[in-house]
Amino acid sequence: MKITILCVGKLKEKFYKDAVAEYAKRLLAYCSLQIIEVADEGHEDLAVEKEGRRILEKLPEKAYVVALCIDGKEKDSLELARWMGGRMNQGDSHLVFIIGGSYGLSPEVLEKAQERLSFSKLTFPHALMRVILTEQIYRSFRILKGEPYHK
């Protein structure tokens, strides 16, 4: 299984970088993880459109695309693990999770996504969302393999 996290912006704070690196290291036992960062726009005017074009340029072909957005479907950790297992059983060998910028995702990016996923109705900083996503992907693999993981 290959997993790509396609996100707007770079991680700046060391503690976020360290957390993502730790989960990426743990995920080596379960999948191939790639993180692709596209530049964010500092100005609100046309930010969603410009970031959207950058995301679409980097979007791998023949991948199952999931947009993270507040109006997406919420899943608990067990549901997410079962969903990932289901995607694998249906032959999806490449999952792409998209984390948008401060102003959200463009309609064109949302249109490309086969699913929309929400981790909460709360708003999280993009860097923290990357940590949460990598941790939940790792947790999902542990659940699917029947391996222990703290609750």
mmCIF file of C-alpha atoms in Angstrom:
data_model
loop_
_atom_site.group_PDB
_atom_site.id
_atom_site.type_symbol
_atom_site.label_atom_id
_atom_site.label_comp_id
_atom_site.label_asym_id
_atom_site.label_seq_id
_atom_site.Cartn_x
_atom_site.Cartn_y
_atom_site.Cartn_z
ATOM 1 C CA MET A 1 0.000 0.000 0.000
ATOM 2 C CA LYS A 2 1.232 3.452 -0.888
ATOM 3 C CA ILE A 3 -0.040 6.493 0.979
ATOM 4 C CA THR A 4 0.555 10.068 -0.087
ATOM 5 C CA ILE A 5 -0.219 13.081 2.049
ATOM 6 C CA LEU A 6 -0.550 16.048 -0.283
ATOM 7 C CA CYS A 7 -0.630 19.247 1.706
ATOM 8 C CA VAL A 8 -0.421 22.989 1.437
ATOM 9 C CA GLY A 9 2.496 24.596 3.266
ATOM 10 C CA LYS A 10 5.644 23.427 4.947
ATOM 11 C CA LEU A 11 6.107 22.370 8.545
ATOM 12 C CA LYS A 12 8.021 25.110 10.328
ATOM 13 C CA GLU A 13 8.024 24.106 13.987
ATOM 14 C CA LYS A 14 10.483 21.389 15.005
ATOM 15 C CA PHE A 15 8.008 19.602 17.274
ATOM 16 C CA TYR A 16 5.580 19.099 14.353
ATOM 17 C CA LYS A 17 8.401 17.907 12.103
ATOM 18 C CA ASP A 18 9.585 15.491 14.790
ATOM 19 C CA ALA A 19 6.095 14.090 15.366
ATOM 20 C CA VAL A 20 5.424 13.507 11.663
ATOM 21 C CA ALA A 21 8.894 11.978 11.234
ATOM 22 C CA GLU A 22 8.249 9.586 14.133
ATOM 23 C CA TYR A 23 4.977 8.316 12.675
ATOM 24 C CA ALA A 24 6.479 8.160 9.179
ATOM 25 C CA LYS A 25 9.269 5.971 10.596
ATOM 26 C CA ARG A 26 6.731 3.702 12.305
ATOM 27 C CA LEU A 27 4.708 3.444 9.096
ATOM 28 C CA LEU A 28 7.672 1.960 7.209
ATOM 29 C CA ALA A 29 6.603 -1.446 8.530
ATOM 30 C CA TYR A 30 3.165 -1.108 6.921
ATOM 31 C CA CYS A 31 3.246 1.080 3.835
ATOM 32 C CA SER A 32 5.165 3.420 1.613
ATOM 33 C CA LEU A 33 4.476 6.975 2.800
ATOM 34 C CA GLN A 34 5.142 10.055 0.716
ATOM 35 C CA ILE A 35 4.495 13.614 1.834
ATOM 36 C CA ILE A 36 4.182 16.217 -0.910
ATOM 37 C CA GLU A 37 4.084 19.866 0.063
ATOM 38 C CA VAL A 38 2.877 22.635 -2.222
ATOM 39 C CA ALA A 39 3.471 26.325 -1.555
ATOM 40 C CA ASP A 40 0.810 28.208 0.336
ATOM 41 C CA GLU A 41 -0.471 31.650 -0.577
ATOM 42 C CA GLY A 42 0.120 34.404 1.897
ATOM 43 C CA HIS A 43 -2.799 36.451 0.649
ATOM 44 C CA GLU A 44 -6.460 35.480 0.766
ATOM 45 C CA ASP A 45 -7.216 36.764 -2.739
ATOM 46 C CA LEU A 46 -7.193 33.763 -5.070
ATOM 47 C CA ALA A 47 -5.359 31.599 -2.472
ATOM 48 C CA VAL A 48 -7.770 28.665 -2.831
ATOM 49 C CA GLU A 49 -7.548 28.804 -6.619
ATOM 50 C CA LYS A 50 -3.741 29.037 -6.748
ATOM 51 C CA GLU A 51 -3.196 26.362 -4.079
ATOM 52 C CA GLY A 52 -5.779 24.193 -5.838
ATOM 53 C CA ARG A 53 -3.853 24.347 -9.114
ATOM 54 C CA ARG A 54 -0.656 23.370 -7.282
ATOM 55 C CA ILE A 55 -2.413 20.419 -5.636
ATOM 56 C CA LEU A 56 -3.892 19.213 -8.937
ATOM 57 C CA GLU A 57 -0.451 19.375 -10.596
ATOM 58 C CA LYS A 58 0.976 17.053 -7.923
ATOM 59 C CA LEU A 59 -1.990 14.694 -7.688
ATOM 60 C CA PRO A 60 -0.825 11.184 -8.616
ATOM 61 C CA GLU A 61 -2.816 9.402 -11.295
ATOM 62 C CA LYS A 62 -4.700 6.188 -10.510
ATOM 63 C CA ALA A 63 -4.885 6.932 -6.811
ATOM 64 C CA TYR A 64 -7.904 6.962 -4.519
ATOM 65 C CA VAL A 65 -8.187 10.597 -3.425
ATOM 66 C CA VAL A 66 -9.541 11.718 -0.052
ATOM 67 C CA ALA A 67 -9.999 15.411 0.714
ATOM 68 C CA LEU A 68 -9.834 16.398 4.368
ATOM 69 C CA CYS A 69 -12.490 19.021 4.935
ATOM 70 C CA ILE A 70 -14.882 20.063 7.647
ATOM 71 C CA ASP A 71 -17.963 18.938 5.710
ATOM 72 C CA GLY A 72 -16.540 15.455 5.147
ATOM 73 C CA LYS A 73 -17.698 12.239 6.775
ATOM 74 C CA GLU A 74 -16.476 11.729 10.313
ATOM 75 C CA LYS A 75 -15.107 8.321 11.316
ATOM 76 C CA ASP A 76 -13.785 7.020 14.583
ATOM 77 C CA SER A 77 -10.443 5.191 14.607
ATOM 78 C CA LEU A 78 -11.991 1.742 14.146
ATOM 79 C CA GLU A 79 -14.109 2.968 11.243
ATOM 80 C CA LEU A 80 -11.085 4.576 9.623
ATOM 81 C CA ALA A 81 -9.111 1.344 9.948
ATOM 82 C CA ARG A 82 -11.976 -0.695 8.487
ATOM 83 C CA TRP A 83 -12.353 1.841 5.680
ATOM 84 C CA MET A 84 -8.628 1.620 4.850
ATOM 85 C CA GLY A 85 -8.836 -2.168 4.917
ATOM 86 C CA GLY A 86 -11.822 -2.012 2.600
ATOM 87 C CA ARG A 87 -9.984 0.249 0.169
ATOM 88 C CA MET A 88 -7.088 -2.223 0.101
ATOM 89 C CA ASN A 89 -9.466 -5.171 -0.408
ATOM 90 C CA GLN A 90 -11.060 -3.343 -3.331
ATOM 91 C CA GLY A 91 -7.666 -3.049 -4.987
ATOM 92 C CA ASP A 92 -6.843 0.548 -4.155
ATOM 93 C CA SER A 93 -3.075 0.351 -3.786
ATOM 94 C CA HIS A 94 -2.515 4.107 -3.502
ATOM 95 C CA LEU A 95 -4.409 6.413 -1.160
ATOM 96 C CA VAL A 96 -3.918 10.174 -1.341
ATOM 97 C CA PHE A 97 -5.033 12.388 1.549
ATOM 98 C CA ILE A 98 -5.237 16.106 0.774
ATOM 99 C CA ILE A 99 -4.842 18.751 3.481
ATOM 100 C CA GLY A 100 -5.743 22.198 2.162
ATOM 101 C CA GLY A 101 -4.501 25.624 3.103
ATOM 102 C CA SER A 102 -5.913 28.193 5.508
ATOM 103 C CA TYR A 103 -8.755 29.069 3.178
ATOM 104 C CA GLY A 104 -9.788 25.511 2.321
ATOM 105 C CA LEU A 105 -9.758 23.467 -0.868
ATOM 106 C CA SER A 106 -10.796 24.616 -4.310
ATOM 107 C CA PRO A 107 -13.941 23.203 -5.917
ATOM 108 C CA GLU A 108 -11.708 21.576 -8.561
ATOM 109 C CA VAL A 109 -9.742 19.677 -5.891
ATOM 110 C CA LEU A 110 -12.929 18.618 -4.107
ATOM 111 C CA GLU A 111 -14.301 17.391 -7.436
ATOM 112 C CA LYS A 112 -11.239 15.156 -7.944
ATOM 113 C CA ALA A 113 -11.690 13.529 -4.535
ATOM 114 C CA GLN A 114 -13.592 10.263 -4.367
ATOM 115 C CA GLU A 115 -14.323 10.944 -0.705
ATOM 116 C CA ARG A 116 -14.321 13.737 1.830
ATOM 117 C CA LEU A 117 -13.178 13.017 5.355
ATOM 118 C CA SER A 118 -13.454 15.146 8.485
ATOM 119 C CA PHE A 119 -11.509 14.536 11.658
ATOM 120 C CA SER A 120 -13.659 16.940 13.647
ATOM 121 C CA LYS A 121 -15.919 19.931 13.393
ATOM 122 C CA LEU A 122 -13.080 21.790 15.080
ATOM 123 C CA THR A 123 -10.530 23.660 13.002
ATOM 124 C CA PHE A 124 -6.914 22.511 13.378
ATOM 125 C CA PRO A 125 -3.702 24.203 12.241
ATOM 126 C CA HIS A 126 -2.424 22.497 9.090
ATOM 127 C CA ALA A 127 0.759 21.340 10.771
ATOM 128 C CA LEU A 128 -1.171 19.719 13.604
ATOM 129 C CA MET A 129 -3.556 18.086 11.125
ATOM 130 C CA ARG A 130 -0.591 16.469 9.435
ATOM 131 C CA VAL A 131 0.491 14.996 12.768
ATOM 132 C CA ILE A 132 -3.043 13.799 13.527
ATOM 133 C CA LEU A 133 -3.414 12.237 10.081
ATOM 134 C CA THR A 134 -0.093 10.368 10.179
ATOM 135 C CA GLU A 135 -0.891 9.106 13.679
ATOM 136 C CA GLN A 136 -4.341 7.913 12.616
ATOM 137 C CA ILE A 137 -2.937 6.154 9.539
ATOM 138 C CA TYR A 138 -0.427 4.405 11.806
ATOM 139 C CA ARG A 139 -3.189 3.515 14.287
ATOM 140 C CA SER A 140 -5.300 2.134 11.433
ATOM 141 C CA PHE A 141 -2.551 -0.231 10.314
ATOM 142 C CA ARG A 142 -2.030 -1.413 13.899
ATOM 143 C CA ILE A 143 -5.763 -2.101 14.223
ATOM 144 C CA LEU A 144 -5.890 -3.924 10.871
ATOM 145 C CA LYS A 145 -2.953 -6.136 11.886
ATOM 146 C CA GLY A 146 -4.497 -6.879 15.282
ATOM 147 C CA GLU A 147 -1.520 -5.295 17.015
ATOM 148 C CA PRO A 148 -1.830 -3.526 20.357
ATOM 149 C CA TYR A 149 -2.028 0.232 20.448
ATOM 150 C CA HIS A 150 -3.022 2.523 23.290
ATOM 151 C CA LYS A 151 -6.587 3.825 23.370
#
